C-alpha atoms as an extended CHARMM CRD file, in Angstrom:
* protein
*
       107  EXT
         1         1  MET       CA            274.3390000000      130.3780000000     -123.6000000000  PROA      1               0.0000000000
         2         2  PRO       CA            276.3630000000      128.8360000000     -120.7230000000  PROA      2               0.0000000000
         3         3  THR       CA            277.3500000000      125.1790000000     -121.1880000000  PROA      3               0.0000000000
         4         4  TYR       CA            276.6740000000      122.8280000000     -118.2960000000  PROA      4               0.0000000000
         5         5  ASN       CA            277.1220000000      119.3140000000     -119.7140000000  PROA      5               0.0000000000
         6         6  LYS       CA            275.7720000000      117.6400000000     -116.5980000000  PROA      6               0.0000000000
         7         7  LEU       CA            272.9480000000      115.3910000000     -115.5290000000  PROA      7               0.0000000000
         8         8  VAL       CA            270.0110000000      117.2820000000     -114.0370000000  PROA      8               0.0000000000
         9         9  ARG       CA            266.7600000000      116.3070000000     -112.3730000000  PROA      9               0.0000000000
        10        10  ASP       CA            263.8370000000      115.5340000000     -114.6750000000  PROA      10              0.0000000000
        11        11  LYS       CA            261.8720000000      118.7340000000     -114.0260000000  PROA      11              0.0000000000
        12        12  ILE       CA            264.7710000000      121.1640000000     -114.5040000000  PROA      12              0.0000000000
        13        13  PRO       CA            264.0290000000      121.7800000000     -118.2200000000  PROA      13              0.0000000000
        14        14  LYS       CA            260.4110000000      122.7370000000     -117.3860000000  PROA      14              0.0000000000
        15        15  ILE       CA            261.6290000000      125.0430000000     -114.6130000000  PROA      15              0.0000000000
        16        16  ILE       CA            264.0590000000      126.7150000000     -117.0340000000  PROA      16              0.0000000000
        17        17  GLU       CA            261.3100000000      127.0280000000     -119.6430000000  PROA      17              0.0000000000
        18        18  SER       CA            258.8710000000      128.5200000000     -117.0970000000  PROA      18              0.0000000000
        19        19  LYS       CA            261.3860000000      131.3290000000     -116.5320000000  PROA      19              0.0000000000
        20        20  GLY       CA            261.3390000000      132.1330000000     -120.2460000000  PROA      20              0.0000000000
        21        21  ASN       CA            264.8130000000      130.7530000000     -120.9070000000  PROA      21              0.0000000000
        22        22  LYS       CA            265.8640000000      128.5280000000     -123.7700000000  PROA      22              0.0000000000
        23        23  PHE       CA            267.9340000000      125.3770000000     -123.3040000000  PROA      23              0.0000000000
        24        24  SER       CA            269.1720000000      122.2990000000     -125.0800000000  PROA      24              0.0000000000
        25        25  THR       CA            269.1580000000      118.7540000000     -123.7200000000  PROA      25              0.0000000000
        26        26  LYS       CA            269.5880000000      115.1890000000     -124.8780000000  PROA      26              0.0000000000
        27        27  VAL       CA            268.5720000000      111.8180000000     -123.5020000000  PROA      27              0.0000000000
        28        28  LEU       CA            271.5660000000      109.7280000000     -122.4700000000  PROA      28              0.0000000000
        29        29  ASN       CA            272.1400000000      106.0980000000     -123.3710000000  PROA      29              0.0000000000
        30        30  ASP       CA            272.5330000000      103.6820000000     -120.4470000000  PROA      30              0.0000000000
        31        31  GLU       CA            276.3530000000      103.7460000000     -120.4910000000  PROA      31              0.0000000000
        32        32  ASP       CA            276.5150000000      107.5540000000     -120.4190000000  PROA      32              0.0000000000
        33        33  TYR       CA            273.6800000000      107.7080000000     -117.8810000000  PROA      33              0.0000000000
        34        34  ILE       CA            275.6720000000      105.6200000000     -115.3830000000  PROA      34              0.0000000000
        35        35  LYS       CA            278.8000000000      107.6820000000     -116.1150000000  PROA      35              0.0000000000
        36        36  TYR       CA            276.9990000000      110.9610000000     -115.3800000000  PROA      36              0.0000000000
        37        37  LEU       CA            275.1800000000      109.5340000000     -112.3530000000  PROA      37              0.0000000000
        38        38  LYS       CA            278.5970000000      108.6680000000     -110.9170000000  PROA      38              0.0000000000
        39        39  GLU       CA            279.7780000000      112.2340000000     -111.6040000000  PROA      39              0.0000000000
        40        40  LYS       CA            276.6020000000      113.5310000000     -109.9790000000  PROA      40              0.0000000000
        41        41  ALA       CA            277.2800000000      111.3810000000     -106.9130000000  PROA      41              0.0000000000
        42        42  TYR       CA            280.6830000000      113.0640000000     -106.4900000000  PROA      42              0.0000000000
        43        43  GLU       CA            279.0850000000      116.4860000000     -106.9960000000  PROA      43              0.0000000000
        44        44  GLU       CA            276.4390000000      115.8280000000     -104.3540000000  PROA      44              0.0000000000
        45        45  LEU       CA            279.0080000000      114.3620000000     -101.9400000000  PROA      45              0.0000000000
        46        46  ASP       CA            281.1700000000      117.4790000000     -102.3710000000  PROA      46              0.0000000000
        47        47  GLU       CA            278.1320000000      119.6580000000     -101.6640000000  PROA      47              0.0000000000
        48        48  TYR       CA            277.3610000000      117.5970000000      -98.5560000000  PROA      48              0.0000000000
        49        49  CYS       CA            280.9540000000      118.0110000000      -97.3480000000  PROA      49              0.0000000000
        50        50  ALA       CA            280.6820000000      121.7730000000      -97.8690000000  PROA      50              0.0000000000
        51        51  ALA       CA            277.3510000000      122.0540000000      -96.0180000000  PROA      51              0.0000000000
        52        52  GLU       CA            277.5510000000      124.4120000000      -93.0670000000  PROA      52              0.0000000000
        53        53  THR       CA            274.2800000000      123.6150000000      -91.3100000000  PROA      53              0.0000000000
        54        54  ASP       CA            272.3980000000      120.4520000000      -90.4310000000  PROA      54              0.0000000000
        55        55  GLY       CA            269.6070000000      121.5370000000      -92.7800000000  PROA      55              0.0000000000
        56        56  GLU       CA            271.9980000000      121.9560000000      -95.7040000000  PROA      56              0.0000000000
        57        57  ALA       CA            273.6020000000      118.6050000000      -94.8830000000  PROA      57              0.0000000000
        58        58  VAL       CA            270.2380000000      116.8150000000      -94.8830000000  PROA      58              0.0000000000
        59        59  GLU       CA            269.2820000000      118.4300000000      -98.1960000000  PROA      59              0.0000000000
        60        60  GLU       CA            272.5270000000      117.2750000000      -99.8070000000  PROA      60              0.0000000000
        61        61  LEU       CA            272.1260000000      113.7880000000      -98.3320000000  PROA      61              0.0000000000
        62        62  ALA       CA            268.6580000000      113.6640000000      -99.9220000000  PROA      62              0.0000000000
        63        63  ASP       CA            270.2180000000      114.5840000000     -103.2770000000  PROA      63              0.0000000000
        64        64  LEU       CA            272.8520000000      111.8900000000     -102.8290000000  PROA      64              0.0000000000
        65        65  LEU       CA            270.1500000000      109.3630000000     -101.9460000000  PROA      65              0.0000000000
        66        66  GLU       CA            268.2740000000      110.2560000000     -105.1450000000  PROA      66              0.0000000000
        67        67  VAL       CA            271.4200000000      109.5230000000     -107.1550000000  PROA      67              0.0000000000
        68        68  ILE       CA            271.9060000000      106.2270000000     -105.2990000000  PROA      68              0.0000000000
        69        69  ARG       CA            268.2870000000      105.2950000000     -106.0340000000  PROA      69              0.0000000000
        70        70  ALA       CA            268.8240000000      105.9470000000     -109.7460000000  PROA      70              0.0000000000
        71        71  LEU       CA            272.0870000000      103.9780000000     -109.7780000000  PROA      71              0.0000000000
        72        72  ALA       CA            270.4560000000      101.0300000000     -108.0070000000  PROA      72              0.0000000000
        73        73  LYS       CA            267.7230000000      100.9840000000     -110.6520000000  PROA      73              0.0000000000
        74        74  GLN       CA            270.3230000000      101.0570000000     -113.4540000000  PROA      74              0.0000000000
        75        75  HSD       CA            272.0060000000       98.0260000000     -111.8730000000  PROA      75              0.0000000000
        76        76  GLY       CA            268.7240000000       96.0920000000     -111.8360000000  PROA      76              0.0000000000
        77        77  SER       CA            268.0920000000       96.6930000000     -108.1530000000  PROA      77              0.0000000000
        78        78  SER       CA            266.0990000000       99.0450000000     -105.9490000000  PROA      78              0.0000000000
        79        79  ILE       CA            266.7480000000      101.2880000000     -102.9970000000  PROA      79              0.0000000000
        80        80  GLU       CA            264.9400000000       98.6870000000     -100.8750000000  PROA      80              0.0000000000
        81        81  GLU       CA            267.3660000000       95.9780000000     -102.0020000000  PROA      81              0.0000000000
        82        82  VAL       CA            270.3080000000       98.2840000000     -101.3290000000  PROA      82              0.0000000000
        83        83  GLU       CA            268.9040000000       98.9050000000      -97.8390000000  PROA      83              0.0000000000
        84        84  ALA       CA            268.5560000000       95.1450000000      -97.2650000000  PROA      84              0.0000000000
        85        85  VAL       CA            272.2240000000       94.6550000000      -98.2190000000  PROA      85              0.0000000000
        86        86  ARG       CA            273.1700000000       97.5400000000      -95.9190000000  PROA      86              0.0000000000
        87        87  ILE       CA            271.3130000000       95.9000000000      -93.0250000000  PROA      87              0.0000000000
        88        88  GLU       CA            272.9400000000       92.5290000000      -93.7090000000  PROA      88              0.0000000000
        89        89  LYS       CA            276.4090000000       94.1180000000      -93.7600000000  PROA      89              0.0000000000
        90        90  ALA       CA            275.6440000000       96.0530000000      -90.5770000000  PROA      90              0.0000000000
        91        91  GLU       CA            274.6020000000       92.8370000000      -88.8290000000  PROA      91              0.0000000000
        92        92  LYS       CA            277.8350000000       91.0900000000      -89.8680000000  PROA      92              0.0000000000
        93        93  ARG       CA            280.3370000000       93.9450000000      -89.5410000000  PROA      93              0.0000000000
        94        94  GLY       CA            278.4890000000       96.6180000000      -87.6010000000  PROA      94              0.0000000000
        95        95  GLY       CA            277.5790000000      100.1490000000      -88.5710000000  PROA      95              0.0000000000
        96        96  PHE       CA            279.2940000000      103.4020000000      -87.6980000000  PROA      96              0.0000000000
        97        97  GLU       CA            277.3040000000      104.4000000000      -84.5970000000  PROA      97              0.0000000000
        98        98  GLU       CA            280.1050000000      103.7710000000      -82.1060000000  PROA      98              0.0000000000
        99        99  LYS       CA            282.4530000000      106.1810000000      -83.9260000000  PROA      99              0.0000000000
       100       100  VAL       CA            285.3570000000      103.6760000000      -83.8220000000  PROA      100             0.0000000000
       101       101  PHE       CA            288.5530000000      105.0010000000      -85.4350000000  PROA      101             0.0000000000
       102       102  LEU       CA            291.1540000000      102.2790000000      -86.1380000000  PROA      102             0.0000000000
       103       103  ILE       CA            294.6940000000      103.5070000000      -85.5940000000  PROA      103             0.0000000000
       104       104  GLY       CA            296.6380000000      100.3560000000      -86.3580000000  PROA      104             0.0000000000
       105       105  VAL       CA            296.8530000000       96.5780000000      -86.0510000000  PROA      105             0.0000000000
       106       106  GLU       CA            299.8390000000       94.5800000000      -84.7390000000  PROA      106             0.0000000000
       107       107  ASP       CA            300.7680000000       91.3310000000      -86.4640000000  PROA      107             0.0000000000
């Protein structure tokens, strides 16, 4: 049996089972859950960076957003609260729409 040792979506065990395969899982404690969510965030970001089409990119961004949603919940927040903070920061410092690339600053 291959070893994965990674966080997976909730329905993955049922999908594996429906294909007639056996598996083993465990439920993580909160500390390990955050640790593996962070690892999952890197995994999904890497997959986004490797995406070759807009469709693939959007799919990977959706996966990344799901991880962010779960992390927000673990930190006692919600995706809506994260969005509110994002908006507040964008109002104060701007977003990234203008594609500004800072080369340097003179003292």
